[in-house]
Structures are given as structure tokens and as C-alpha cells.
Coordinates of C-alpha atoms in Angstrom, one line a residue:
M202 CA -31.0 100.7 14.9
V203 CA -31.5 100.5 19.0
M204 CA -29.7 104.4 19.8
A205 CA -30.3 104.5 23.7
V206 CA -31.6 101.6 25.9
R207 CA -32.2 101.0 29.4
V208 CA -33.4 97.5 32.1
F209 CA -34.9 97.8 35.2
H210 CA -37.3 96.7 37.2
L211 CA -40.9 98.2 37.2
A212 CA -44.1 96.8 39.2
G213 CA -42.0 93.4 40.1
L214 CA -41.8 93.3 36.5
L215 CA -38.4 93.0 33.9
T216 CA -38.6 96.6 31.8
V217 CA -36.8 97.8 29.2
A218 CA -36.3 101.5 27.6
A219 CA -35.6 101.4 24.4
G220 CA -34.7 104.7 21.6
Y221 CA -34.5 104.6 18.4
E222 CA -32.6 106.1 14.7
S223 CA -35.8 106.6 14.0
G224 CA -36.8 109.1 17.1
H225 CA -39.3 105.9 17.9
T226 CA -39.4 105.4 22.0
A227 CA -40.9 102.0 23.3
L228 CA -40.7 100.2 26.9
F229 CA -41.3 96.5 27.1
R230 CA -42.0 94.7 29.8
R231 CA -41.3 90.6 30.6
N232 CA -44.7 88.8 31.2
S233 CA -45.1 87.4 34.9
R234 CA -46.7 84.4 33.5
D235 CA -46.0 82.9 30.5
G236 CA -42.3 84.5 30.1
E237 CA -43.2 86.3 26.4
W238 CA -42.1 90.7 26.2
E239 CA -45.0 93.2 25.2
T240 CA -44.9 97.2 24.6
F241 CA -46.8 98.4 26.7
Y242 CA -45.9 102.5 25.2
A243 CA -44.1 103.7 21.9
S244 CA -44.3 107.6 20.3
Q245 CA -42.0 109.1 18.3
P246 CA -41.5 112.8 20.4
H247 CA -38.3 113.0 18.2
T248 CA -37.5 113.6 14.6
Q249 CA -34.0 113.1 14.6
P250 CA -32.0 109.9 16.4
V251 CA -33.0 109.4 19.7
L252 CA -28.9 109.2 20.8
S253 CA -29.7 109.4 25.3
L254 CA -32.5 108.1 28.0
D255 CA -32.3 108.1 31.1
L256 CA -35.4 107.1 34.1
S257 CA -36.1 109.9 37.4
P258 CA -35.9 108.5 40.6
P259 CA -38.8 106.7 42.1
Y260 CA -39.3 105.5 38.7
Q261 CA -42.0 107.8 37.4
C262 CA -41.0 108.6 34.0
Y263 CA -38.1 108.8 31.8
F264 CA -37.1 110.9 28.9
T265 CA -35.1 111.7 25.6
S266 CA -32.8 113.3 24.1
S267 CA -32.4 113.3 20.5
A268 CA -30.5 114.9 18.0
D269 CA -33.3 117.2 17.6
A270 CA -33.7 119.8 20.5
I271 CA -36.2 117.8 22.2
I272 CA -36.2 116.6 25.1
A273 CA -38.9 114.8 25.5
K274 CA -40.6 113.1 28.6
H275 CA -42.4 109.6 28.9
P276 CA -44.7 108.1 31.3
L277 CA -44.1 105.3 33.0
P278 CA -47.1 103.0 33.5
A279 CA -46.4 100.5 36.5
M280 CA -49.6 98.9 37.3
P281 CA -49.2 95.6 35.5
G282 CA -51.3 95.3 32.3
A283 CA -51.4 98.6 32.7
K284 CA -50.9 100.7 28.6
Y285 CA -50.3 104.3 28.3
E286 CA -51.2 106.6 24.0
A287 CA -48.8 106.7 22.5
R288 CA -47.5 110.3 23.2
P289 CA -45.1 111.9 25.4
L290 CA -46.3 113.4 29.0
Q291 CA -44.3 116.8 27.9
L292 CA -42.1 118.0 24.6
T293 CA -39.9 120.6 25.6
Q294 CA -38.2 122.9 22.0
T295 CA -34.7 124.0 23.9
K296 CA -33.7 125.1 20.3
H297 CA -30.1 123.3 20.7
S298 CA -29.7 120.3 18.8
G299 CA -27.3 117.6 19.2
Q300 CA -27.6 116.3 23.0
Q301 CA -25.8 113.6 23.3
G302 CA -26.0 112.1 26.5
L303 CA -28.4 112.5 29.8
D304 CA -28.2 112.1 33.3
V305 CA -30.9 112.4 36.2
R306 CA -29.6 113.1 39.3
S307 CA -30.4 110.7 41.9
D308 CA -32.7 112.9 43.1
G309 CA -35.2 113.7 40.4
K310 CA -35.0 116.9 40.4
I311 CA -33.2 118.3 38.0
L312 CA -31.3 116.3 34.7
A313 CA -28.7 117.7 32.6
T314 CA -28.1 117.3 28.8
A315 CA -24.5 117.1 26.7
G316 CA -24.0 118.4 23.9
W317 CA -22.2 118.7 20.0
D318 CA -22.0 123.1 21.2
G319 CA -20.1 122.2 24.5
R320 CA -22.3 123.3 26.9
V321 CA -23.9 121.1 29.6
R322 CA -27.3 122.4 30.1
I323 CA -29.2 121.7 33.4
Y324 CA -33.7 121.3 32.8
A325 CA -35.5 120.8 35.9
S326 CA -37.4 118.1 36.0
R327 CA -40.2 118.4 36.4
T328 CA -41.4 121.3 34.3
T329 CA -37.6 120.6 32.1
T330 CA -36.9 124.2 32.0
E331 CA -33.4 125.5 32.4
M332 CA -32.2 126.3 34.5
A333 CA -27.9 126.7 34.1
V334 CA -25.8 126.5 31.2
L335 CA -21.9 125.1 32.3
K336 CA -19.2 126.2 29.4
W337 CA -15.8 125.3 29.5
H338 CA -14.7 122.5 27.3
K339 CA -13.7 123.6 23.8
E340 CA -15.1 121.4 21.4
G341 CA -18.6 119.1 21.3
C342 CA -19.4 117.5 25.0
Y343 CA -20.4 113.1 24.4
A344 CA -21.1 112.2 27.9
V345 CA -22.9 113.1 31.6
A346 CA -23.7 110.9 34.8
F347 CA -24.4 112.6 38.5
A348 CA -23.0 110.8 41.2
K349 CA -25.6 108.3 42.8
L350 CA -26.2 109.8 46.2
D351 CA -28.0 106.8 48.2
L352 CA -31.0 108.8 49.7
I353 CA -33.5 107.4 50.2
D354 CA -31.1 104.8 51.9
S355 CA -29.5 107.3 54.1
E356 CA -32.9 109.3 55.4
S357 CA -34.4 106.1 56.2
S358 CA -32.0 104.8 57.8
T359 CA -32.8 106.8 61.7
K360 CA -36.6 106.3 60.9
G361 CA -37.7 104.1 64.2
E362 CA -34.6 104.6 66.0
P363 CA -34.6 105.5 70.1
K364 CA -34.4 109.3 70.4
A365 CA -31.8 107.8 73.4
V366 CA -29.4 106.2 70.5
K367 CA -30.3 109.4 67.8
K368 CA -29.2 110.9 71.0
A369 CA -25.7 109.2 71.6
Q370 CA -24.8 109.3 68.1
L371 CA -25.4 112.5 67.6
V372 CA -22.5 113.4 70.7
T373 CA -20.9 110.5 68.8
A374 CA -20.6 112.3 66.0
Q375 CA -19.9 116.1 67.4
T376 CA -16.6 114.6 69.7
A377 CA -15.0 113.0 67.0
Q378 CA -15.5 116.4 65.7
Q379 CA -13.8 118.2 67.7
H380 CA -11.5 116.0 68.5
S381 CA -11.0 115.8 64.6
G382 CA -9.8 118.4 63.5
S383 CA -8.9 117.6 60.2
V384 CA -9.3 119.4 57.1
A385 CA -9.1 116.8 54.6
R386 CA -11.5 114.9 56.7
E387 CA -14.1 117.7 56.8
R388 CA -13.6 118.0 52.6
E389 CA -14.3 114.8 51.8
E390 CA -17.5 113.9 54.5
R391 CA -18.1 117.1 51.5
A392 CA -17.7 115.7 48.8
E393 CA -18.9 112.1 49.6
K394 CA -22.4 114.0 50.0
T395 CA -22.1 116.6 46.4
H396 CA -24.2 115.4 43.6
W397 CA -21.1 116.1 41.5
L398 CA -21.8 116.0 37.8
A399 CA -19.3 114.8 35.6
V400 CA -18.8 116.0 31.9
G401 CA -17.2 113.9 28.9
S402 CA -16.1 116.8 25.9
K403 CA -14.0 115.4 22.5
D404 CA -11.6 116.9 23.7
G405 CA -10.2 114.4 25.8
K406 CA -11.2 116.1 29.0
V407 CA -13.4 115.3 31.7
S408 CA -14.3 118.3 33.7
L409 CA -16.2 117.4 38.0
W410 CA -18.7 120.3 38.9
D411 CA -21.1 120.5 41.9
I412 CA -24.1 122.1 41.1
Y413 CA -26.1 122.1 44.2

């Protein structure tokens, strides 16, 4: 039984990542020549059902969590026709079973998991080292999601512009800020640039966190 799935384009090909009740995970892509689907990665890193999976921007790897205590990091072969060995890049024994939800932040630096023990855990994407534990909910957590920030567009939008244009924009922004004097607006602008983390729990509540 399929427990978790993601669909995306990798190297121009429609690709599906799936996690199964058996603890397996696999990658499938649609061949552009004949339209047939092929499996180009498969492994069984978990002894219990896969509960969640997510991709790490910009599609360099993906992660799976399970009813067991393992977080697995898997490759995303970008070259058409390339196949990887049936083993993950990294297995991390977290000692916390039942990490129901998993979400990778839009900058790819950290990921969060929602646990049956009511805890949300933050891990570094590169090493899957635990960085923080968030405690607030009284019952198990089952869903977690980061606010998606379009970092690539915001960083690239000013590239290639004349210095005079950049300077004019800077002066305009400073002038607008000086005249606005609106604390509410400043808070709103900060909120738009914050990697908010939302957590849903069995207690019927949703908590909102600002990690960093």
C-alpha cells in the first residue's frame, strides 16, 4: 500500500517518489521516448510503514520518515538513464518512533518532523543531526509544514540591473519606510520573509513557530 507520494519534474521528466507500507521507497519517471514508466531507484530503509516523504530543494535528494525511528536520506539521480544503487545516502537512528509528518524548508537547510509523542523535531538537512525539539502540544502531532518562500526569484530578480536602478530602488524604499512609520506594516513585511512552521496535532490545535 502506498503511504506517501510526491510528483515533480526532474531533468525535464515527470517523476514520482513513493513510500510504502512495507518500508520501501521508490522513484519512477516517465520516459520521454515511448511514454513508459521506469523505476530508477528503490530501497527499503525502514522496518515499519513509511509515513511521510519530502524533497529537498533544488531536488538533490529526498527524505522519508516512518513508524520506526529512522529518517532516511535518498539520492535523486538527475541524469536521464542514470540509476543508483538500492541503498539510501544516509540513515539516521533518531530513537523517536512515529515521526508522522516531514517537511523540508524551502531553502533546503533544515527539515521538521511531527511526532506521535507530541514533539516537533528540527534536523539539519545535510547531516540529519537533531538541532531542536519543539514542545507545546499535549497530544501527538500528525502534520507539519514550512511556509514556502520563493528565495530563488527574490535573489535573482535584481541580478543584471544597472546600479542606478538599484540605487533608485534603495532610495525609494528608504523614503517609503521613513514616511510610513507604520509598525504594523513593518511586522507584516517581516512576517512575509519568515520561514513559519505550522504544526497540527491530535489535540485539535495548530501551533505556529518561527525557527530562524
